[in-house]
Coordinates of C-alpha atoms in Angstrom, one line a residue:
M1 CA -65.6 -5.9 -6.0
S2 CA -62.0 -5.8 -7.0
L3 CA -59.0 -7.8 -6.1
K4 CA -55.2 -6.4 -5.8
F5 CA -52.4 -8.4 -7.0
K6 CA -49.6 -8.2 -4.7
A7 CA -45.8 -8.5 -4.5
V8 CA -45.9 -11.6 -2.7
G9 CA -46.2 -7.0 1.1
P10 CA -43.3 -6.5 3.4
I11 CA -43.4 -6.5 7.3
T12 CA -40.5 -4.2 8.9
R13 CA -38.5 -5.9 11.6
G14 CA -35.6 -4.0 12.7
L15 CA -33.3 -4.2 9.6
A16 CA -34.8 -7.2 8.0
L17 CA -38.0 -7.2 6.0
T18 CA -40.3 -10.2 6.2
G19 CA -43.3 -11.6 4.5
A20 CA -42.5 -10.1 1.1
T21 CA -45.0 -12.3 -0.9
L22 CA -48.2 -11.6 1.3
L23 CA -51.4 -11.8 -0.4
L24 CA -54.3 -9.6 0.4
S25 CA -57.6 -10.8 0.9
N26 CA -60.7 -9.8 -1.7
Q27 CA -60.7 -6.1 -0.9
A28 CA -62.9 -3.9 -3.0
F29 CA -61.2 -1.7 -5.5
S30 CA -63.0 -1.0 -8.6
S31 CA -60.7 -0.6 -11.7
G32 CA -62.9 -1.4 -14.6
Y33 CA -63.7 -4.6 -16.5
I34 CA -61.7 -6.6 -19.0
V35 CA -63.4 -7.4 -22.2
K36 CA -61.8 -10.6 -24.3
V37 CA -62.6 -10.4 -27.9
K38 CA -62.8 -13.6 -29.9
G39 CA -61.1 -14.1 -33.2
D40 CA -58.3 -12.6 -35.0
K41 CA -56.9 -9.0 -35.1
T42 CA -59.2 -8.0 -37.8
A43 CA -62.1 -8.9 -35.4
Y44 CA -60.5 -7.0 -32.8
K45 CA -60.2 -3.9 -34.6
A46 CA -63.9 -4.2 -35.9
F47 CA -64.9 -4.6 -32.1
L48 CA -63.1 -1.4 -30.9
S49 CA -64.7 0.6 -33.9
R50 CA -68.1 0.0 -32.0
K51 CA -66.5 1.4 -28.7
A52 CA -69.5 3.9 -28.6
T53 CA -71.9 1.1 -28.0
F54 CA -70.2 -0.3 -24.9
G55 CA -71.9 2.1 -22.4
G56 CA -68.5 3.0 -20.8
T57 CA -65.4 4.6 -21.4
V58 CA -62.4 2.5 -22.8
E59 CA -59.5 2.9 -20.7
Q60 CA -56.8 0.7 -22.2
T61 CA -56.4 -1.6 -25.1
H62 CA -54.1 -4.6 -25.7
A63 CA -54.0 -6.1 -28.9
A64 CA -51.7 -9.0 -28.3
G65 CA -54.4 -10.5 -25.7
N66 CA -57.5 -8.9 -27.7
L67 CA -58.3 -7.1 -24.7
V68 CA -60.3 -4.0 -23.9
L69 CA -60.5 -2.4 -20.5
V70 CA -63.9 -0.4 -19.9
D71 CA -64.9 1.7 -17.0
F72 CA -68.5 2.2 -16.5
G73 CA -68.0 5.0 -14.0
K74 CA -70.3 5.2 -10.9
T75 CA -73.4 3.7 -12.4
D76 CA -75.4 1.6 -9.9
T77 CA -75.4 -2.1 -10.0
S78 CA -78.4 -2.6 -12.4
V79 CA -77.5 -0.4 -15.0
K80 CA -73.7 -1.8 -14.8
A81 CA -75.3 -5.2 -15.0
E82 CA -77.5 -4.4 -17.9
R83 CA -74.4 -3.0 -19.8
I84 CA -72.2 -5.9 -19.1
A85 CA -74.8 -8.3 -19.9
N86 CA -75.1 -6.7 -23.5
L87 CA -71.3 -7.2 -23.9
L88 CA -71.6 -10.9 -22.8
A89 CA -74.7 -11.1 -25.5
D90 CA -72.2 -10.0 -28.1
P91 CA -70.9 -12.7 -30.3
M92 CA -67.5 -11.2 -30.7
V93 CA -67.1 -11.4 -26.8
Q94 CA -65.4 -14.4 -25.2
Y95 CA -65.4 -13.1 -21.5
V96 CA -66.0 -10.2 -19.1
V97 CA -63.9 -10.0 -15.9
E98 CA -63.2 -7.5 -13.2
N99 CA -59.6 -5.9 -13.6
K100 CA -59.0 -7.4 -10.3
K101 CA -55.6 -6.3 -8.4
V102 CA -52.4 -8.5 -8.0
H103 CA -49.7 -7.7 -5.2
A104 CA -46.0 -8.6 -5.0
F105 CA -46.0 -11.6 -2.9
G106 CA -16.7 -21.0 -8.0
T107 CA -16.2 -18.9 -4.9
T108 CA -16.7 -15.2 -5.5
N109 CA -15.1 -12.2 -3.9
D110 CA -18.3 -10.6 -3.2
P111 CA -18.1 -9.7 0.5
D112 CA -21.6 -10.1 1.7
L113 CA -21.7 -13.9 0.1
S114 CA -21.4 -15.2 3.9
K115 CA -24.7 -13.4 4.6
Q116 CA -26.3 -15.6 1.7
W117 CA -26.8 -18.7 3.5
S118 CA -29.1 -20.0 0.8
M119 CA -26.2 -20.3 -1.7
E120 CA -24.4 -22.6 0.7
K121 CA -27.4 -24.6 1.5
I122 CA -28.3 -25.5 -2.6
R123 CA -24.5 -25.8 -3.2
A124 CA -24.3 -23.1 -5.6
A125 CA -20.5 -22.5 -5.6
E126 CA -20.2 -26.2 -6.9
A127 CA -22.9 -25.4 -9.8
W128 CA -20.7 -22.6 -10.7
T129 CA -17.4 -24.7 -11.2
S130 CA -19.1 -25.7 -14.7
G131 CA -19.9 -22.0 -15.6
V132 CA -21.5 -18.9 -13.9
G133 CA -24.1 -18.2 -16.6
N134 CA -24.5 -16.6 -19.9
R135 CA -26.1 -12.9 -20.9
K136 CA -27.8 -14.5 -23.9
I137 CA -30.2 -15.8 -21.3
V138 CA -33.0 -13.4 -21.0
V139 CA -35.2 -13.5 -17.8
A140 CA -38.0 -11.1 -17.5
I141 CA -38.6 -9.8 -13.7
T142 CA -42.3 -8.7 -13.8
D143 CA -42.6 -6.6 -10.6
T144 CA -42.0 -3.2 -8.7
G145 CA -39.5 -2.4 -11.2
I146 CA -35.4 -2.8 -10.9
D147 CA -33.1 -0.2 -9.6
Y148 CA -31.2 -0.7 -12.8
T149 CA -28.2 1.8 -11.7
H150 CA -27.5 -0.5 -8.8
T151 CA -23.8 -1.2 -8.9
D152 CA -24.1 -5.0 -8.1
I153 CA -26.9 -5.1 -10.8
A154 CA -26.2 -2.8 -13.7
E155 CA -23.9 -5.2 -15.6
N156 CA -26.6 -7.7 -15.8
M157 CA -29.5 -5.7 -17.0
W158 CA -31.1 -6.4 -20.4
H159 CA -30.4 -3.9 -22.9
N160 CA -32.6 -3.3 -25.9
P161 CA -30.3 -3.5 -28.7
K162 CA -32.2 -1.2 -31.2
E163 CA -33.5 1.4 -28.9
I164 CA -31.8 4.8 -28.5
P165 CA -32.1 5.9 -24.8
G166 CA -33.9 9.4 -24.1
N167 CA -34.8 10.5 -27.9
G168 CA -38.4 9.9 -27.1
K169 CA -38.9 7.6 -30.2
D170 CA -40.0 4.0 -30.7
D171 CA -36.9 3.3 -32.4
D172 CA -37.4 -0.7 -32.6
G173 CA -40.9 -0.3 -34.0
N174 CA -42.0 -2.6 -31.0
G175 CA -44.7 -0.1 -30.0
F176 CA -43.1 1.2 -26.8
V177 CA -40.8 4.5 -26.6
D178 CA -37.4 4.4 -24.8
D179 CA -37.5 0.9 -23.5
V180 CA -34.0 0.5 -22.9
F181 CA -34.3 -1.5 -19.7
G182 CA -37.7 -2.8 -20.1
Y183 CA -41.1 -1.1 -19.7
D184 CA -43.0 0.5 -17.0
F185 CA -46.9 -0.7 -17.3
N186 CA -47.8 1.0 -14.4
Q187 CA -47.0 4.5 -15.2
N188 CA -46.7 3.7 -19.0
D189 CA -43.2 4.9 -19.8
G190 CA -39.9 3.6 -20.9
D191 CA -38.4 3.8 -17.2
P192 CA -39.1 0.8 -15.1
R193 CA -37.1 1.9 -12.0
D194 CA -38.2 0.4 -8.8
E195 CA -40.1 3.0 -6.9
T196 CA -39.8 2.7 -3.2
G197 CA -42.8 3.3 -0.4
P198 CA -43.9 2.4 2.8
K199 CA -45.1 -0.9 1.3
N200 CA -42.4 -1.5 -1.3
P201 CA -38.8 -1.5 0.1
G202 CA -37.4 -2.5 -3.4
H203 CA -39.3 -5.6 -3.8
G204 CA -38.1 -5.9 -7.6
T205 CA -34.6 -4.9 -7.0
H206 CA -34.4 -7.5 -4.4
C207 CA -35.6 -10.3 -6.5
A208 CA -33.1 -9.1 -9.3
G209 CA -30.2 -9.5 -6.8
I210 CA -31.1 -13.0 -5.9
M211 CA -31.5 -14.0 -9.3
G212 CA -28.7 -12.4 -11.1
G213 CA -26.6 -10.1 -8.6
V214 CA -23.4 -9.7 -10.5
G215 CA -20.7 -12.3 -9.1
N216 CA -17.1 -11.8 -8.5
N217 CA -17.0 -7.9 -9.0
G218 CA -15.8 -7.3 -5.2
R219 CA -19.0 -5.8 -4.1
G220 CA -22.1 -7.1 -2.1
I221 CA -23.6 -10.1 -3.3
T222 CA -23.7 -12.5 -6.0
G223 CA -27.0 -13.7 -7.9
M224 CA -27.8 -17.4 -8.4
S225 CA -26.7 -16.9 -12.2
Q226 CA -23.7 -14.3 -12.0
Q227 CA -24.1 -13.8 -15.9
L228 CA -27.6 -13.4 -17.5
S229 CA -29.9 -10.4 -19.0
M230 CA -32.5 -9.2 -16.5
M231 CA -35.5 -7.5 -18.1
A232 CA -37.2 -5.1 -15.9
V233 CA -41.0 -5.2 -16.7
R234 CA -42.8 -3.2 -14.1
F235 CA -46.6 -3.3 -13.5
L236 CA -46.6 -3.2 -9.7
G237 CA -46.6 0.4 -8.2
A238 CA -44.8 1.6 -5.1
D239 CA -47.5 0.2 -3.0
G240 CA -46.6 -3.2 -4.3
S241 CA -50.1 -3.7 -6.3
G242 CA -50.9 -3.8 -9.9
D243 CA -53.9 -5.3 -11.8
L244 CA -54.8 -8.1 -14.3
M245 CA -54.6 -5.8 -17.4
G246 CA -50.8 -4.6 -16.3
A247 CA -49.7 -8.2 -15.6
A248 CA -51.1 -9.4 -19.0
K249 CA -49.3 -6.7 -20.8
A250 CA -46.3 -7.3 -18.9
I251 CA -46.2 -10.9 -19.8
D252 CA -46.9 -10.3 -23.4
Y253 CA -44.2 -7.6 -23.5
A254 CA -41.5 -10.2 -22.0
V255 CA -42.4 -12.9 -24.7
A256 CA -42.2 -10.3 -27.4
N257 CA -38.9 -9.0 -26.4
G258 CA -37.3 -12.5 -26.2
A259 CA -37.4 -13.6 -22.8
N260 CA -36.5 -17.1 -22.2
I261 CA -37.8 -17.1 -18.5
I262 CA -40.4 -15.0 -16.6
S263 CA -39.9 -14.6 -13.1
A264 CA -43.5 -13.5 -11.1
S265 CA -43.1 -13.0 -7.3
W266 CA -47.0 -11.9 -7.2
G267 CA -50.3 -13.1 -7.3
A268 CA -53.8 -12.8 -5.4
N269 CA -56.4 -15.1 -4.2
M270 CA -58.8 -15.4 -6.8
G271 CA -60.7 -18.2 -8.9
A272 CA -59.7 -19.5 -12.4
S273 CA -62.3 -17.3 -14.2
D274 CA -61.3 -14.1 -12.4
A275 CA -57.6 -14.6 -13.7
Q276 CA -58.2 -15.5 -17.3
P277 CA -56.5 -12.4 -18.8
V278 CA -53.3 -13.4 -17.1
T279 CA -53.6 -17.2 -17.7
D280 CA -54.2 -16.6 -21.1
A281 CA -51.4 -14.3 -21.3
I282 CA -49.2 -17.2 -19.9
S283 CA -50.5 -19.9 -22.3
R284 CA -49.0 -17.6 -24.9
A285 CA -45.6 -17.4 -23.1
N286 CA -46.1 -21.3 -23.2
D287 CA -47.0 -21.4 -26.9
K288 CA -43.5 -19.5 -27.3
G289 CA -41.6 -22.0 -25.2
V290 CA -41.2 -19.2 -22.2
I291 CA -40.9 -20.8 -18.7
F292 CA -42.8 -19.2 -16.0
V293 CA -41.6 -19.4 -12.5
V294 CA -44.1 -18.1 -9.7
A295 CA -44.6 -17.7 -6.2
A296 CA -46.8 -20.1 -4.3
A297 CA -47.9 -17.2 -2.0
N298 CA -47.5 -16.5 1.6
D299 CA -50.7 -17.6 3.2
G300 CA -49.5 -20.7 4.9
K301 CA -52.4 -22.4 2.8
N302 CA -52.3 -25.5 0.7
N303 CA -52.6 -24.5 -3.0
D304 CA -54.4 -27.7 -3.9
T305 CA -57.5 -26.3 -2.0
T306 CA -57.0 -22.5 -2.3
D307 CA -57.4 -20.4 -5.3
V308 CA -54.1 -18.5 -5.9
Y309 CA -53.2 -17.1 -9.3
P310 CA -51.4 -17.2 -11.2
A311 CA -49.5 -19.8 -9.1
N312 CA -52.2 -22.5 -9.8
T313 CA -52.2 -22.0 -13.4
N314 CA -52.4 -25.7 -15.0
L315 CA -49.9 -25.1 -17.9
P316 CA -46.7 -27.1 -19.0
N317 CA -44.6 -24.0 -18.6
I318 CA -45.4 -23.3 -14.9
I319 CA -43.0 -24.1 -12.1
S320 CA -44.6 -23.0 -8.8
V321 CA -42.3 -22.3 -5.9
A322 CA -42.5 -22.8 -2.1
A323 CA -40.2 -21.3 0.5
S324 CA -37.6 -23.2 2.6
G325 CA -35.5 -21.9 5.7
S326 CA -32.1 -22.5 6.7
T327 CA -32.9 -25.7 8.5
D328 CA -35.0 -27.0 5.4
A329 CA -38.0 -26.6 7.2
K330 CA -41.3 -24.7 5.8
P331 CA -41.7 -21.3 7.2
T332 CA -45.1 -21.2 8.6
W333 CA -46.1 -18.6 6.1
S334 CA -45.1 -20.5 3.0
N335 CA -48.1 -22.1 0.9
Y336 CA -47.6 -25.5 -0.2
G337 CA -49.3 -28.3 -2.1
F338 CA -48.5 -32.0 -3.4
Q339 CA -50.4 -30.8 -6.8
K340 CA -50.2 -27.4 -7.2
V341 CA -46.6 -26.5 -6.0
H342 CA -43.7 -28.0 -7.8
V343 CA -40.5 -27.2 -5.6
S344 CA -39.2 -25.4 -2.8
A345 CA -36.5 -23.1 -2.3
P346 CA -34.7 -20.7 0.2
G347 CA -36.8 -17.9 0.8
E348 CA -36.4 -16.8 4.6
N349 CA -34.2 -13.9 5.8
I350 CA -32.6 -13.5 2.2
W351 CA -29.7 -11.0 1.7
S352 CA -29.9 -9.1 -1.4
T353 CA -29.9 -5.9 -3.1
L354 CA -32.4 -3.2 -2.5
A355 CA -33.4 0.1 -4.4
G356 CA -31.1 3.1 -3.7
D357 CA -27.9 0.9 -4.2
K358 CA -28.5 -0.7 -0.7
F359 CA -28.8 -4.3 0.7
G360 CA -31.1 -5.9 3.2
S361 CA -33.1 -9.1 4.0
L362 CA -36.4 -9.9 3.0
S363 CA -38.4 -13.1 3.4
G364 CA -41.3 -14.9 1.2
T365 CA -42.0 -17.0 -1.6
S366 CA -41.2 -13.8 -3.4
M367 CA -37.6 -14.6 -2.6
A368 CA -37.7 -18.3 -3.2
T369 CA -39.0 -17.6 -6.9
P370 CA -36.1 -15.7 -8.4
L371 CA -33.5 -18.1 -6.8
V372 CA -35.4 -20.9 -9.0
S373 CA -35.6 -18.5 -11.8
G374 CA -31.7 -17.8 -11.6
L375 CA -31.1 -21.5 -11.3
V376 CA -33.3 -22.1 -14.4
A377 CA -31.2 -19.5 -16.2
L378 CA -27.9 -21.2 -15.3
M379 CA -29.3 -24.4 -16.8
L380 CA -30.4 -22.9 -20.0
S381 CA -26.8 -21.5 -20.2
H382 CA -25.5 -24.9 -20.6
N383 CA -28.5 -26.0 -22.9
D384 CA -30.9 -23.4 -24.0
K385 CA -33.2 -26.1 -25.7
L386 CA -34.4 -27.3 -22.5
T387 CA -38.2 -27.2 -22.2
A388 CA -40.1 -26.2 -19.1
P389 CA -41.3 -29.8 -18.4
Q390 CA -37.7 -30.7 -19.0
V391 CA -36.4 -28.2 -16.4
K392 CA -38.9 -28.9 -13.7
A393 CA -38.3 -32.7 -14.0
M394 CA -34.6 -32.3 -13.6
L395 CA -35.0 -29.7 -10.5
Q396 CA -37.3 -32.3 -9.0
S397 CA -35.4 -35.4 -9.7
T398 CA -32.0 -34.0 -8.4
G399 CA -33.6 -32.1 -5.4
A400 CA -32.5 -32.5 -1.8
Q401 CA -35.6 -34.5 -0.1
V402 CA -37.1 -32.2 2.8
A403 CA -40.2 -32.3 4.6
I404 CA -41.9 -29.6 2.8
E405 CA -45.3 -30.5 0.8
T406 CA -44.7 -30.2 -2.7
A407 CA -44.9 -32.2 -5.9
C408 CA -41.5 -33.6 -5.4
E409 CA -41.1 -32.9 -1.4
C410 CA -37.7 -31.4 -2.3
R411 CA -35.8 -28.3 -2.1
V412 CA -33.6 -27.3 -5.1
D413 CA -30.0 -28.4 -5.3
A414 CA -28.3 -26.4 -7.7
A415 CA -25.0 -28.4 -8.3
A416 CA -27.1 -31.5 -8.9
A417 CA -29.3 -29.8 -11.3
V418 CA -26.4 -28.3 -13.5
E419 CA -24.7 -31.8 -13.4
R420 CA -27.8 -33.4 -14.7
V421 CA -27.8 -30.9 -17.5
M422 CA -24.1 -31.3 -18.2
T423 CA -24.1 -35.0 -18.4
N424 CA -27.6 -35.3 -20.4
A425 CA -28.6 -37.9 -17.8
L426 CA -31.8 -39.8 -18.4
T427 CA -34.9 -38.2 -16.9
V428 CA -38.4 -39.3 -16.9
I429 CA -40.9 -36.7 -17.4
P430 CA -42.9 -35.6 -15.1
Q431 CA -41.0 -36.7 -11.9
A432 CA -43.8 -36.0 -9.8
A433 CA -47.7 -35.7 -10.1
T434 CA -51.1 -36.0 -8.7
I435 CA -54.2 -37.3 -11.0
N436 CA -57.5 -38.5 -10.3
T437 CA -58.7 -42.2 -10.8
S438 CA -59.5 -43.0 -14.4
N439 CA -57.5 -40.1 -15.6
T440 CA -54.4 -40.6 -17.8
L441 CA -51.0 -38.9 -17.8
Q442 CA -48.7 -38.9 -20.6
F443 CA -44.8 -39.5 -19.7
S444 CA -41.9 -39.0 -21.9
A445 CA -38.1 -38.8 -21.2
T446 CA -35.1 -36.7 -21.9
G447 CA -31.4 -37.5 -22.0
G448 CA -29.5 -40.8 -22.4
K449 CA -30.1 -43.0 -25.4
T450 CA -33.2 -42.6 -27.6
G451 CA -35.6 -45.8 -27.4
Y452 CA -37.4 -45.7 -24.2
T453 CA -39.5 -48.1 -22.3
Y454 CA -41.7 -47.3 -19.5
A455 CA -42.9 -49.6 -16.4
S456 CA -45.2 -49.0 -13.5
S457 CA -43.9 -49.9 -10.0
A458 CA -47.9 -51.2 -9.2
E459 CA -49.9 -52.1 -12.2
S460 CA -53.1 -52.8 -10.1
I461 CA -53.0 -49.1 -9.0
A462 CA -51.8 -47.4 -12.5
S463 CA -50.8 -49.1 -15.6
I464 CA -48.5 -47.4 -18.1
D465 CA -48.3 -48.4 -22.1
Q466 CA -45.1 -48.5 -24.3
N467 CA -45.9 -45.1 -25.3
G468 CA -45.8 -43.8 -21.8
L469 CA -49.4 -43.1 -21.2
L470 CA -50.3 -43.8 -17.7
T471 CA -53.9 -44.9 -16.8
A472 CA -55.0 -44.6 -13.0
K473 CA -57.1 -47.5 -11.8
T474 CA -57.5 -46.8 -8.0
T475 CA -56.2 -44.6 -5.0
G476 CA -52.4 -45.1 -4.1
E477 CA -49.0 -44.4 -5.4
V478 CA -46.9 -45.6 -8.1
N479 CA -43.4 -44.9 -9.5
V480 CA -42.9 -44.7 -13.1
T481 CA -39.2 -46.2 -14.4
V482 CA -37.9 -45.2 -17.9
T483 CA -35.4 -47.4 -19.7
D484 CA -33.3 -46.4 -22.4
S485 CA -31.8 -48.3 -25.2
S486 CA -28.6 -48.8 -23.4
G487 CA -30.3 -50.2 -20.3
A488 CA -29.6 -47.1 -18.3
N489 CA -33.0 -46.3 -16.1
N490 CA -34.4 -43.4 -14.3
T491 CA -37.4 -43.8 -11.8
S492 CA -40.0 -40.9 -10.8
L493 CA -40.6 -39.7 -7.5
R494 CA -44.3 -40.3 -6.3
I495 CA -47.3 -40.4 -8.6
R496 CA -50.3 -40.0 -6.3
I497 CA -53.7 -41.6 -7.5
T498 CA -56.6 -39.8 -5.5
E499 CA -60.4 -39.8 -5.8
P500 CA -62.2 -36.8 -7.7
G501 CA -62.7 -33.8 -5.3
S502 CA -59.8 -35.0 -2.8
G503 CA -57.3 -32.2 -4.3
G504 CA -56.1 -34.7 -7.0
G505 CA -55.3 -33.3 -10.3
G506 CA -57.0 -33.9 -13.6
G507 CA -54.2 -35.4 -15.6
G508 CA -52.7 -33.3 -18.3
G509 CA -55.9 -31.2 -19.0
G510 CA -57.4 -28.0 -17.3
G511 CA -59.2 -28.0 -14.0
G512 CA -62.7 -29.2 -13.7
G513 CA -65.5 -28.2 -11.5
D514 CA -68.3 -25.7 -11.9
M515 CA -67.7 -22.6 -13.7
E516 CA -67.5 -19.7 -11.5
C517 CA -68.7 -16.1 -12.0
P518 CA -66.0 -13.7 -12.4
L519 CA -67.5 -10.9 -11.2
D520 CA -68.8 -9.3 -7.9
P521 CA -71.5 -11.6 -6.5
Q522 CA -74.4 -8.9 -6.4
L523 CA -73.3 -8.1 -10.2
C524 CA -73.4 -11.7 -10.8
E525 CA -76.9 -12.0 -9.5
A526 CA -78.1 -9.1 -11.4
I527 CA -76.7 -10.2 -14.6
C528 CA -78.2 -13.8 -14.1
A529 CA -81.4 -11.9 -13.9
I530 CA -81.1 -10.6 -17.4
M531 CA -79.2 -13.7 -18.9
P532 CA -80.2 -16.7 -16.7
D533 CA -78.7 -19.2 -19.3
L534 CA -75.1 -17.9 -18.8
P535 CA -73.1 -21.1 -17.7
W536 CA -72.3 -19.6 -14.4
C537 CA -75.9 -19.0 -13.6
K538 CA -76.7 -22.5 -14.2
T539 CA -74.0 -24.0 -11.8
S540 CA -73.6 -21.5 -9.1
N541 CA -75.7 -20.7 -6.0
L542 CA -76.9 -17.6 -7.9

């Protein structure tokens, strides 16, 4: 069994396209197995030198992630299980997973601005009075590609400064030929142009317009950040789907080539074990200070109890986004969750650019995500030292309160978020969280005058020491207040304390629970017959 990542897939309704972040169920499409190698690059090369012993063909390698994609061909389950078991028994192998598929879940003079209800809703024009962005801020759009010649996008495209277009050479020595605007990991070439099809009207291009359509150019629409540099990193095809290996490569390319933010309007229903190649790549992005904004998905489900990745990745650089409508209600199709979804943003009937120099309307958390990415880019244009936890706390503390189940129960407010950045206002971090009883959560603060003290609104439910470490005692809700040396204070939103197993969080660490087998159940059963001591053979029903 293999699962496709999908560009969070559109449904045609007249001139509008909706549901642009719909996730497929776990359909079976085999695309090989990803082997993660332990150790440094020397160990990785040593492992590859033994490829004749793998029992299959090496289809791809990815040195940045120590990954090898192996195809075992049309072998039966018992043979495939034996070959995978041999790899798992190798001391140089960390894990083996299926290469599962994911899918593409001031006032300007732009004539279609009146169609962009979302900009008025989040008070974008007021945010722009402090500045409309900065092309030094680079946002990588990992998607179906971008129509980088679109007249309302071209000026805000990222350009690789050391690459000479069309000469067939890797001029900058980064390992990629002719990657002027980014790279295409779907077709493995230097042209990341959005390729349309029945399932892709131009998903990546639509996201690009929402995020960074050129402002005040007398044409079409304007993006949330009217000036920025958008890097096109294509790994989703014309059918809106790609795979784990391509996603990991796309993320690592963005990080290596200077992205400040990665926007991901895609995902799939899969467990944490299945998603390791991608979550490992996001972890590498986190280590480099890259903010990862991701769509919550369009299943209409609670992500606190539903496996959706990369949206549910538990890392500090993640900002997971639900969709809101024109009345600030949650569209029925948007996913949600107090623990795993951080903010909401307009994502219903959003007018933006489409491939072929066109414009049109799409709906989905796919549309809400680039709007937040663009807002984060606008915030960084005023202070590029902001970290992901700081940005997330500022978005939550300034958001408009709405009845959408996210950590902050809020919808982003661009004007208020930019003002908080501009004034360096005191902000407690995190603003909202869910943890289990007996767990701890570290608080900090940004802005104001240094010399912070912390207080809990209910010490009997959760206490906090003067270093900002909160200890949960019993179920309930508290607020944490930080006071700076001048006497100014800021109070968090709700910090929820829940019992283990009720959808609560695990503090600052990774998720708990039994380890799941990251392979097809029938294959897992066969491997467990060979290697019964594997962790997931002991903890599952196999």
